[in-house]
Tab-separated table of C-alpha atoms in Angstrom:
chain	number	residue	atom	x	y	z
T	2	UNK	CA	187.108	137.402	11.092
T	3	UNK	CA	183.704	139.079	10.352
T	4	UNK	CA	181.857	135.662	10.309
T	5	UNK	CA	183.546	134.614	13.581
T	6	UNK	CA	182.443	137.745	15.190
T	7	UNK	CA	179.038	137.400	13.760
T	8	UNK	CA	178.712	134.027	15.467
T	9	UNK	CA	179.912	135.467	18.655
T	10	UNK	CA	177.487	138.351	18.604
T	11	UNK	CA	174.650	135.944	17.886
T	12	UNK	CA	175.725	133.717	20.694
T	13	UNK	CA	175.969	136.386	23.106
T	14	UNK	CA	172.422	137.594	22.168
T	15	UNK	CA	171.084	134.104	22.804
T	16	UNK	CA	172.826	133.917	26.078
T	17	UNK	CA	171.596	137.250	27.283
T	18	UNK	CA	168.098	136.758	26.175
T	19	UNK	CA	167.662	133.702	28.527
T	20	UNK	CA	166.081	135.820	31.116
T	21	UNK	CA	163.261	138.260	30.796
T	22	UNK	CA	165.196	140.944	29.050
T	23	UNK	CA	165.130	140.388	25.323
T	24	UNK	CA	165.999	143.890	24.072
T	25	UNK	CA	169.380	145.626	24.319
T	26	UNK	CA	170.969	148.841	23.279
T	27	UNK	CA	173.894	148.895	20.830
T	28	UNK	CA	175.921	150.052	23.716
T	29	UNK	CA	175.279	146.976	25.643
T	30	UNK	CA	176.368	144.851	22.814
T	31	UNK	CA	179.739	146.606	22.326
T	32	UNK	CA	180.199	146.222	26.105
T	33	UNK	CA	179.736	142.511	25.818
T	34	UNK	CA	182.820	142.541	23.511
T	35	UNK	CA	185.184	144.885	25.330
T	36	UNK	CA	188.309	143.719	23.427
T	37	UNK	CA	186.790	144.037	20.010
T	38	UNK	CA	186.879	147.187	17.921
T	39	UNK	CA	183.518	148.955	18.490
T	40	UNK	CA	182.830	149.810	14.869
T	41	UNK	CA	183.559	146.278	13.850
T	42	UNK	CA	180.871	145.013	16.323
T	43	UNK	CA	178.675	147.663	14.916
T	44	UNK	CA	179.056	146.550	11.438
T	45	UNK	CA	178.489	142.860	12.453
T	46	UNK	CA	175.349	143.927	14.150
T	47	UNK	CA	174.265	145.742	10.932
T	48	UNK	CA	174.861	142.611	8.826
T	49	UNK	CA	172.789	140.460	11.400
T	50	UNK	CA	169.937	143.000	10.953
T	51	UNK	CA	170.266	142.887	7.289
T	52	UNK	CA	170.116	139.074	7.489
T	53	UNK	CA	167.179	139.509	9.858
T	54	UNK	CA	168.679	137.303	12.570
T	55	UNK	CA	168.289	140.481	14.710
T	56	UNK	CA	165.556	143.048	14.538
T	57	UNK	CA	165.371	146.613	15.654
T	58	UNK	CA	162.761	147.526	18.194
T	59	UNK	CA	162.155	151.251	18.658
T	60	UNK	CA	160.064	153.548	20.983
T	61	UNK	CA	160.317	156.284	18.590
T	62	UNK	CA	162.985	157.908	20.589
T	63	UNK	CA	165.281	155.208	21.509
T	64	UNK	CA	166.301	152.117	19.474
T	65	UNK	CA	166.867	148.545	20.712
T	66	UNK	CA	168.025	145.454	19.135
T	67	UNK	CA	166.933	141.875	19.746
T	68	UNK	CA	166.794	138.443	18.217
T	69	UNK	CA	164.099	138.270	15.368
T	70	UNK	CA	162.587	135.247	17.188
T	71	UNK	CA	161.735	137.267	20.243
T	72	UNK	CA	160.198	140.285	18.328
T	73	UNK	CA	156.722	140.698	19.740
T	74	UNK	CA	154.042	139.494	17.349
T	75	UNK	CA	151.137	141.952	16.721
V	1	UNK	CA	120.202	168.370	16.573
V	2	UNK	CA	121.641	164.965	17.528
V	3	UNK	CA	124.104	164.767	20.472
V	4	UNK	CA	127.707	164.610	19.523
V	5	UNK	CA	129.522	161.521	20.589
V	6	UNK	CA	132.635	163.728	21.002
V	7	UNK	CA	131.580	166.594	23.334
V	8	UNK	CA	134.886	167.238	24.894
V	9	UNK	CA	136.661	167.500	21.453
V	10	UNK	CA	133.929	169.702	20.267
V	11	UNK	CA	134.975	172.335	22.734
V	12	UNK	CA	138.243	172.709	20.840
V	13	UNK	CA	136.516	173.719	17.739
V	14	UNK	CA	135.021	176.786	19.377
V	15	UNK	CA	137.038	180.157	18.899
V	16	UNK	CA	138.360	181.878	15.919
V	17	UNK	CA	141.710	179.847	15.832
V	18	UNK	CA	142.383	176.750	13.439
V	19	UNK	CA	141.291	173.499	15.269
V	20	UNK	CA	143.010	170.142	14.743
V	21	UNK	CA	139.597	168.703	15.618
V	22	UNK	CA	137.966	170.215	12.714
V	23	UNK	CA	140.707	168.993	10.417
V	24	UNK	CA	140.325	165.392	11.990
V	25	UNK	CA	136.611	165.448	11.456
V	26	UNK	CA	137.041	166.372	7.832
V	27	UNK	CA	139.376	163.315	7.240
V	28	UNK	CA	136.908	161.220	9.181
V	29	UNK	CA	134.280	161.693	6.605
V	30	UNK	CA	136.404	159.567	4.121
V	31	UNK	CA	138.690	157.578	6.298
V	32	UNK	CA	137.637	155.137	9.018
V	33	UNK	CA	141.009	155.283	10.881
V	34	UNK	CA	140.431	159.159	11.331
V	35	UNK	CA	137.120	158.300	12.583
V	36	UNK	CA	138.367	155.962	15.117
V	37	UNK	CA	141.282	158.204	16.094
V	38	UNK	CA	138.689	161.026	17.095
V	39	UNK	CA	136.713	158.431	19.077
V	40	UNK	CA	139.850	157.200	20.880
V	41	UNK	CA	141.095	160.721	21.576
V	42	UNK	CA	137.594	161.548	23.100
V	43	UNK	CA	138.158	158.567	25.466
V	44	UNK	CA	141.547	159.856	26.187
V	45	UNK	CA	140.097	163.200	27.314
V	46	UNK	CA	137.369	161.626	29.296
V	47	UNK	CA	139.838	159.083	30.979
V	48	UNK	CA	142.712	161.656	31.257
V	49	UNK	CA	145.095	159.116	29.942
V	50	UNK	CA	146.537	158.471	26.528
V	51	UNK	CA	145.425	155.197	24.905
V	52	UNK	CA	148.438	154.390	22.743
V	53	UNK	CA	151.001	151.605	23.222
V	54	UNK	CA	154.397	153.033	21.840
V	55	UNK	CA	157.056	151.324	19.971
V	56	UNK	CA	157.670	148.070	18.060
V	57	UNK	CA	158.051	148.026	14.358
V	58	UNK	CA	160.733	150.641	13.142
V	59	UNK	CA	160.902	150.622	9.378
V	60	UNK	CA	160.874	149.031	6.060
V	61	UNK	CA	163.221	146.697	4.417
V	62	UNK	CA	166.768	147.794	4.952
V	63	UNK	CA	165.889	150.618	7.340
V	64	UNK	CA	165.887	150.970	11.086
V	65	UNK	CA	164.277	154.097	11.378
V	66	UNK	CA	161.777	156.408	9.839
V	67	UNK	CA	158.673	154.634	11.081
V	68	UNK	CA	157.332	154.773	14.648
V	69	UNK	CA	155.194	152.130	15.716
V	70	UNK	CA	151.961	152.878	17.564
V	71	UNK	CA	149.032	150.598	18.687
V	72	UNK	CA	145.893	151.219	20.339
V	73	UNK	CA	145.494	149.805	23.828
V	74	UNK	CA	141.601	149.557	23.108
V	75	UNK	CA	141.378	147.677	19.760
V	76	UNK	CA	138.168	146.149	20.849
V	77	UNK	CA	136.568	149.685	20.847
V	78	UNK	CA	138.606	151.177	17.910
V	79	UNK	CA	139.499	148.465	15.560
V	80	UNK	CA	140.588	150.840	12.759
V	81	UNK	CA	143.490	152.254	14.981
V	82	UNK	CA	144.658	148.859	16.231
V	83	UNK	CA	147.822	149.824	14.289
V	84	UNK	CA	148.457	153.545	13.688
V	85	UNK	CA	152.033	153.873	12.789
V	86	UNK	CA	153.742	157.114	12.166
V	87	UNK	CA	155.940	157.625	8.996
V	88	UNK	CA	158.529	160.260	9.040
V	89	UNK	CA	159.355	161.648	5.532
V	90	UNK	CA	162.747	163.525	4.980
V	91	UNK	CA	161.508	166.878	4.104
V	92	UNK	CA	162.977	168.909	1.198
V	93	UNK	CA	165.637	171.146	2.633
V	94	UNK	CA	164.110	174.573	3.646
V	95	UNK	CA	160.610	172.995	3.268
V	96	UNK	CA	160.324	173.969	-0.317
V	97	UNK	CA	157.756	171.951	-2.353
V	98	UNK	CA	156.220	172.446	-5.808
V	99	UNK	CA	152.397	171.856	-5.434
V	100	UNK	CA	152.264	168.986	-7.534
V	101	UNK	CA	154.913	167.172	-5.229
V	102	UNK	CA	152.720	168.000	-2.331
V	103	UNK	CA	149.667	166.679	-3.924
V	104	UNK	CA	151.584	163.316	-4.887
V	105	UNK	CA	152.577	163.121	-1.280
V	106	UNK	CA	148.940	163.598	-0.059
V	107	UNK	CA	147.679	161.014	-2.696
V	108	UNK	CA	150.033	158.449	-1.422
V	109	UNK	CA	149.079	159.127	2.128
V	110	UNK	CA	145.226	158.983	1.179
V	111	UNK	CA	146.028	155.620	-0.461
V	112	UNK	CA	148.088	154.021	2.419
V	113	UNK	CA	147.131	155.876	5.588
V	114	UNK	CA	144.660	157.966	7.522
V	115	UNK	CA	145.146	161.008	5.443
V	116	UNK	CA	146.392	162.984	8.503
V	117	UNK	CA	149.604	164.785	8.326
V	118	UNK	CA	151.684	167.024	10.489
V	119	UNK	CA	153.337	169.543	8.362
V	120	UNK	CA	155.947	169.649	9.873
V	121	UNK	CA	157.130	167.995	12.866
V	122	UNK	CA	159.645	169.510	15.214
V	123	UNK	CA	162.453	167.373	13.769
V	124	UNK	CA	161.372	169.009	10.459
V	125	UNK	CA	160.250	165.807	8.801
V	126	UNK	CA	156.777	165.473	6.868
V	127	UNK	CA	155.156	163.390	9.487
V	128	UNK	CA	152.483	161.002	8.047
V	129	UNK	CA	150.059	159.977	10.980
V	130	UNK	CA	148.525	156.620	10.957
V	131	UNK	CA	149.003	153.384	8.786
V	132	UNK	CA	148.761	149.769	9.327
V	133	UNK	CA	151.685	147.296	9.272
V	134	UNK	CA	150.934	145.812	5.964
V	135	UNK	CA	150.761	149.211	4.207
V	136	UNK	CA	154.455	150.306	5.476
V	137	UNK	CA	156.393	148.692	2.542
V	138	UNK	CA	153.930	149.629	-0.087
V	139	UNK	CA	153.723	153.319	1.023
V	140	UNK	CA	157.444	153.512	1.340
V	141	UNK	CA	157.770	152.121	-2.306
V	142	UNK	CA	155.331	154.715	-3.391
V	143	UNK	CA	157.021	157.365	-1.602
V	144	UNK	CA	160.431	156.471	-3.031
V	145	UNK	CA	158.921	156.449	-6.594
V	146	UNK	CA	157.790	160.003	-5.992
V	147	UNK	CA	161.325	160.979	-4.811
V	148	UNK	CA	160.981	160.895	-1.084
V	149	UNK	CA	162.876	159.075	1.542
V	150	UNK	CA	162.242	158.405	5.299
V	151	UNK	CA	163.740	160.562	7.879
V	152	UNK	CA	165.410	159.579	11.047
V	153	UNK	CA	163.988	158.317	14.482
V	154	UNK	CA	165.204	156.501	17.394
V	155	UNK	CA	168.891	156.437	18.158
V	156	UNK	CA	169.985	157.583	14.988
V	157	UNK	CA	170.997	160.779	13.202
V	158	UNK	CA	167.949	162.681	12.880
V	159	UNK	CA	166.952	164.202	9.690
V	160	UNK	CA	169.051	167.273	9.412
V	161	UNK	CA	167.054	170.657	8.944
V	162	UNK	CA	167.836	174.240	7.835
V	163	UNK	CA	166.296	177.495	7.516
V	164	UNK	CA	165.348	178.789	4.243
V	165	UNK	CA	168.707	180.500	4.017
V	166	UNK	CA	169.732	182.244	0.867
V	167	UNK	CA	166.735	181.151	-1.083
V	168	UNK	CA	164.752	183.825	0.534
V	169	UNK	CA	166.650	185.715	3.278
V	170	UNK	CA	169.133	188.468	2.704
V	171	UNK	CA	170.820	187.771	5.871
V	172	UNK	CA	172.019	184.423	5.013
V	173	UNK	CA	175.848	184.212	5.768
V	174	UNK	CA	176.117	180.709	4.562
V	175	UNK	CA	174.245	178.331	2.133
V	176	UNK	CA	172.089	176.630	4.854
V	177	UNK	CA	170.239	174.577	2.143
V	178	UNK	CA	173.266	173.235	0.495
V	179	UNK	CA	174.954	172.294	3.830
V	180	UNK	CA	171.872	170.517	5.115
V	181	UNK	CA	171.555	168.657	1.718
V	182	UNK	CA	175.099	167.616	1.687
V	183	UNK	CA	175.136	166.384	5.198
V	184	UNK	CA	171.806	164.487	4.716
V	185	UNK	CA	173.218	162.736	1.747
V	186	UNK	CA	176.591	162.153	3.336
V	187	UNK	CA	175.216	160.490	6.433
V	188	UNK	CA	172.446	158.411	4.845
V	189	UNK	CA	173.683	155.378	6.907
V	190	UNK	CA	173.556	157.041	10.315
V	191	UNK	CA	169.978	158.282	9.476
V	192	UNK	CA	168.606	155.061	8.363
V	193	UNK	CA	170.530	152.493	10.489
V	194	UNK	CA	170.589	153.573	14.259
V	195	UNK	CA	173.836	152.817	15.987
V	196	UNK	CA	174.198	155.726	18.340
V	197	UNK	CA	173.778	155.863	22.005
V	198	UNK	CA	170.747	158.054	21.505
V	199	UNK	CA	169.543	160.609	19.051
V	200	UNK	CA	171.769	163.167	17.421
V	201	UNK	CA	170.441	166.289	15.707
V	202	UNK	CA	172.007	168.555	13.268
V	203	UNK	CA	170.329	172.068	12.378
V	204	UNK	CA	171.608	174.791	10.287
V	205	UNK	CA	170.869	178.363	10.504
V	206	UNK	CA	172.199	180.734	7.933
V	207	UNK	CA	172.537	183.791	10.392
V	208	UNK	CA	172.287	184.512	14.196
V	209	UNK	CA	168.584	185.122	13.957
V	210	UNK	CA	168.523	181.195	14.119
V	211	UNK	CA	165.074	180.720	12.558
V	212	UNK	CA	165.250	176.868	13.164
V	213	UNK	CA	166.263	177.467	16.800
V	214	UNK	CA	169.289	175.402	16.235
V	215	UNK	CA	170.917	176.521	19.428
V	216	UNK	CA	168.124	175.246	21.692
V	217	UNK	CA	167.235	172.048	19.698
V	218	UNK	CA	170.140	170.444	18.155
V	219	UNK	CA	173.313	168.492	19.322
V	220	UNK	CA	175.292	170.207	16.668
V	221	UNK	CA	174.219	173.817	15.517
V	222	UNK	CA	175.776	175.444	12.483
V	223	UNK	CA	174.995	179.210	12.771
V	224	UNK	CA	176.013	181.553	9.832
V	225	UNK	CA	178.095	184.607	11.064
V	226	UNK	CA	180.695	186.946	9.800
V	227	UNK	CA	184.262	187.658	10.812
V	228	UNK	CA	184.889	191.329	9.705
V	229	UNK	CA	183.065	194.602	10.516
V	230	UNK	CA	179.297	195.173	10.269
V	231	UNK	CA	178.771	197.249	7.045
V	232	UNK	CA	177.006	200.776	7.836
V	233	UNK	CA	175.362	203.041	5.527
V	234	UNK	CA	175.544	206.386	7.395
V	235	UNK	CA	172.774	207.943	5.180
V	236	UNK	CA	170.384	205.357	6.012
V	237	UNK	CA	171.315	205.501	9.677
V	238	UNK	CA	170.195	209.215	9.489
V	239	UNK	CA	166.923	208.206	7.919
V	240	UNK	CA	166.168	205.645	10.640
V	241	UNK	CA	166.971	208.248	13.285
V	242	UNK	CA	163.995	210.099	12.277
V	243	UNK	CA	161.917	207.233	12.924
V	244	UNK	CA	163.373	205.343	15.868
V	245	UNK	CA	165.206	206.109	19.063
V	246	UNK	CA	168.589	204.852	18.017
V	247	UNK	CA	170.111	205.342	21.580
V	248	UNK	CA	167.268	203.683	23.258
V	249	UNK	CA	166.105	200.851	20.961
V	250	UNK	CA	169.451	199.975	19.433
V	251	UNK	CA	172.483	200.987	21.442
V	252	UNK	CA	170.943	200.414	24.915
V	253	UNK	CA	169.691	196.968	23.945
V	254	UNK	CA	173.002	195.776	22.435
V	255	UNK	CA	174.041	192.826	24.783
V	256	UNK	CA	177.773	193.917	24.694
V	257	UNK	CA	176.912	197.656	24.626
V	258	UNK	CA	179.404	197.834	21.542
V	259	UNK	CA	177.554	200.734	19.914
V	260	UNK	CA	177.753	204.627	20.322
V	261	UNK	CA	175.406	207.073	18.852
V	262	UNK	CA	175.942	210.966	19.099
V	263	UNK	CA	172.905	211.994	17.102
V	264	UNK	CA	174.807	212.087	13.822
V	265	UNK	CA	177.203	209.151	13.630
V	266	UNK	CA	176.902	205.560	14.683
V	267	UNK	CA	180.083	203.930	15.776
V	268	UNK	CA	180.444	200.251	16.412
V	269	UNK	CA	183.176	198.552	18.194
V	270	UNK	CA	183.274	195.456	16.271
V	271	UNK	CA	185.828	193.717	18.398
V	272	UNK	CA	183.182	193.513	21.293
V	273	UNK	CA	180.177	192.704	18.903
V	274	UNK	CA	178.789	189.081	19.617
V	275	UNK	CA	177.007	189.077	16.192
V	276	UNK	CA	173.570	188.891	17.822
V	277	UNK	CA	172.049	190.827	14.823
V	278	UNK	CA	169.720	192.983	17.002
V	279	UNK	CA	170.835	196.206	15.374
V	280	UNK	CA	170.879	194.806	11.999
V	281	UNK	CA	167.133	193.550	12.565
V	282	UNK	CA	166.194	197.064	13.721
V	283	UNK	CA	167.855	199.026	10.893
V	284	UNK	CA	168.055	196.637	7.934
V	285	UNK	CA	168.621	199.300	5.455
V	286	UNK	CA	171.446	200.911	7.318
V	287	UNK	CA	173.349	197.879	8.653
V	288	UNK	CA	174.356	194.664	7.094
V	289	UNK	CA	176.588	191.588	8.145
V	290	UNK	CA	180.211	191.797	7.209
V	291	UNK	CA	181.667	190.462	3.983
V	292	UNK	CA	183.895	187.670	5.309
V	293	UNK	CA	181.134	185.004	6.157
V	294	UNK	CA	181.240	181.623	7.656
V	295	UNK	CA	179.605	179.724	10.504
V	296	UNK	CA	179.864	179.156	14.299
V	297	UNK	CA	179.773	175.648	15.360
V	298	UNK	CA	178.067	174.963	18.723
V	299	UNK	CA	177.170	171.608	20.291
V	300	UNK	CA	175.164	170.238	23.105
V	301	UNK	CA	171.697	171.697	22.742
V	302	UNK	CA	168.735	169.660	23.786
V	303	UNK	CA	165.205	169.704	25.074
V	304	UNK	CA	164.414	168.588	28.550
V	305	UNK	CA	163.648	164.833	28.004
V	306	UNK	CA	165.734	162.586	30.342
V	307	UNK	CA	167.709	165.412	31.866
V	308	UNK	CA	167.241	169.040	31.791
V	309	UNK	CA	167.247	171.535	28.741
V	310	UNK	CA	170.458	172.650	27.383
V	311	UNK	CA	171.594	175.495	25.118
V	312	UNK	CA	174.368	174.798	22.669
V	313	UNK	CA	177.924	175.822	23.488
V	314	UNK	CA	180.392	177.359	20.944
V	315	UNK	CA	183.394	175.204	19.961
V	316	UNK	CA	184.334	176.817	16.780
V	317	UNK	CA	183.807	180.525	16.569
V	318	UNK	CA	184.345	180.845	12.832
V	319	UNK	CA	184.565	178.136	10.162
V	320	UNK	CA	184.559	179.133	6.543
V	321	UNK	CA	181.929	176.805	5.091
V	322	UNK	CA	182.415	175.967	1.384
V	323	UNK	CA	181.607	172.636	-0.498
V	324	UNK	CA	182.490	169.955	-0.051
V	325	UNK	CA	182.522	170.862	3.594
V	326	UNK	CA	185.286	168.625	4.624
V	327	UNK	CA	186.519	170.454	7.746
V	328	UNK	CA	183.042	170.545	8.868
V	329	UNK	CA	182.331	166.612	8.214
V	330	UNK	CA	185.677	165.834	9.899
V	331	UNK	CA	184.643	167.652	13.078
V	332	UNK	CA	181.118	166.014	13.067
V	333	UNK	CA	182.730	162.568	12.804
V	334	UNK	CA	185.183	163.250	15.682
V	335	UNK	CA	182.373	164.506	17.674
V	336	UNK	CA	180.151	161.549	16.941
V	337	UNK	CA	182.889	159.012	17.522
V	338	UNK	CA	183.739	160.526	20.853
V	339	UNK	CA	180.206	160.477	22.007
V	340	UNK	CA	179.548	156.938	20.628
V	341	UNK	CA	182.504	155.605	22.455
V	342	UNK	CA	181.878	157.436	25.786
V	343	UNK	CA	178.109	158.086	25.895
V	344	UNK	CA	175.815	156.023	28.204
V	345	UNK	CA	172.764	154.699	26.628
V	346	UNK	CA	170.126	157.541	26.220
V	347	UNK	CA	172.840	160.205	27.008
V	348	UNK	CA	172.994	163.233	24.514
V	349	UNK	CA	175.995	164.970	23.600
V	350	UNK	CA	175.495	167.913	25.884
V	351	UNK	CA	174.897	165.652	28.784
V	352	UNK	CA	178.136	163.875	28.173
V	353	UNK	CA	180.097	167.036	27.838
V	354	UNK	CA	178.579	168.202	31.147
V	355	UNK	CA	179.331	164.843	32.774
V	356	UNK	CA	183.024	164.631	31.610
V	357	UNK	CA	183.888	168.217	31.092
V	358	UNK	CA	184.409	170.599	28.132
V	359	UNK	CA	188.183	170.074	28.290
V	360	UNK	CA	188.099	166.466	27.979
V	361	UNK	CA	185.803	166.959	25.000
V	362	UNK	CA	188.035	169.535	23.276
V	363	UNK	CA	191.172	167.286	23.792
V	364	UNK	CA	189.448	164.325	22.335
V	365	UNK	CA	188.113	166.109	19.258
V	366	UNK	CA	191.257	168.001	18.797
V	367	UNK	CA	190.204	171.658	19.417
V	368	UNK	CA	192.171	174.343	21.185
V	369	UNK	CA	190.366	176.210	23.933
V	370	UNK	CA	189.816	179.810	22.867
V	371	UNK	CA	188.004	182.653	24.625
V	372	UNK	CA	184.761	182.400	22.683
V	373	UNK	CA	184.217	179.038	24.121
V	374	UNK	CA	183.621	180.512	27.566
V	375	UNK	CA	180.132	179.850	28.160
V	376	UNK	CA	179.010	182.716	30.327
V	377	UNK	CA	181.964	185.289	29.935
V	378	UNK	CA	180.257	188.140	31.865
V	379	UNK	CA	179.155	185.943	34.848
V	380	UNK	CA	181.605	183.116	34.963
V	381	UNK	CA	184.784	183.660	32.890
V	382	UNK	CA	186.586	180.362	34.326
V	383	UNK	CA	188.006	177.876	32.064
V	384	UNK	CA	189.567	174.651	33.541
V	385	UNK	CA	192.832	173.930	32.058
V	386	UNK	CA	194.792	170.572	32.236
V	387	UNK	CA	197.359	170.559	34.990
V	388	UNK	CA	200.219	170.101	32.570
V	389	UNK	CA	199.094	173.276	30.701
V	390	UNK	CA	199.219	175.358	33.840
V	391	UNK	CA	202.772	174.133	34.588
V	392	UNK	CA	203.811	175.154	31.193
V	393	UNK	CA	202.277	178.687	31.727
V	394	UNK	CA	204.101	178.973	35.170
V	395	UNK	CA	207.415	178.136	33.604
């Protein structure tokens, strides 16, 4: 179940990142999957962050999540 | 004397008060980052615009907070501050350090960063100002070896903080240090891996003097209080009467006018007392908090960012707080879960309660409405009940 959800979350990130917008709030991610348990989605996102498929981006006050491949280079 | 290349900053060294410019110049003597920082700041003062680009990198391996990315927008002029990240280090509860620990912290920062610190930031953390991306992990590893951990930043539980409490203060009604430490250790995941709609702050004050300003600065304030009567020492009251005007300075300034003074005896109507501690602060030898101690829990305080500033709102007038603080933790989790479920991105708890209503919040977290929750009892005593509750009353 978790693996399936992980694939769906990753695919949704790819789909939503096709435009200019690459960074999303965790709230956006849970809204993409309204029928899934919010905690389950958050846990999957944490796993994807751990695996470095996703990356955090923070302004210091707000945190966004994005696909690692789009993380801005220094 | 040669002309200074920072004439605007030099102005801030004049006067008798301490100057951050003086400190930065001292650091600049041994660190090129601090040198470029001063020069960039001078340019900011001249241009009247900040020259930082905010955001980006957020942490070290396994962490999503604790590092705040900062980059210069003029790396051509100031190459040593091209990257100038801040590290937030979780402070020891109550800000008690041994000197050798402080030295260790400074040595680590001299090795990996600019040497400049902010002790402490408004969140409470020890703020280490300015390091490069390739030093982040090494600095974190050294901090870990010295017993430190990073604090919270971004949309996470921010590092909980507390007043010095029973360690140094006779008015402490709760062990603010232990509560803060316990909460910090319990919610490590929420601090290090941001998953909330926005920031969430918890602050603990051991009495109503509220030395950490929890009521104004935190989403969840825990403030020590007492349930029974203020303890009075009549002999000491008389001693104070020879030094201060008890009627004018104590009774007349009591916010609920719950005290009477006839020149010999002080009478306190405890049922009207709001535990503000004004009288205790003025006559500390004569009055003491009661013996049945605990805490008032409030929610919703915040500074003006995004929307206006809010003060916290009482939701639990009295909670006995003893380890392992299960009742408190259960409440915190119910509150955070409701906020996480319903809050918009970048919406603080207080704003969400204002948007959806206190009665919705109370129902969701399983609390009964009680009179102490009325936010402005003397100006606006209204509470909005659920229609079904009103029907029950009418019946």
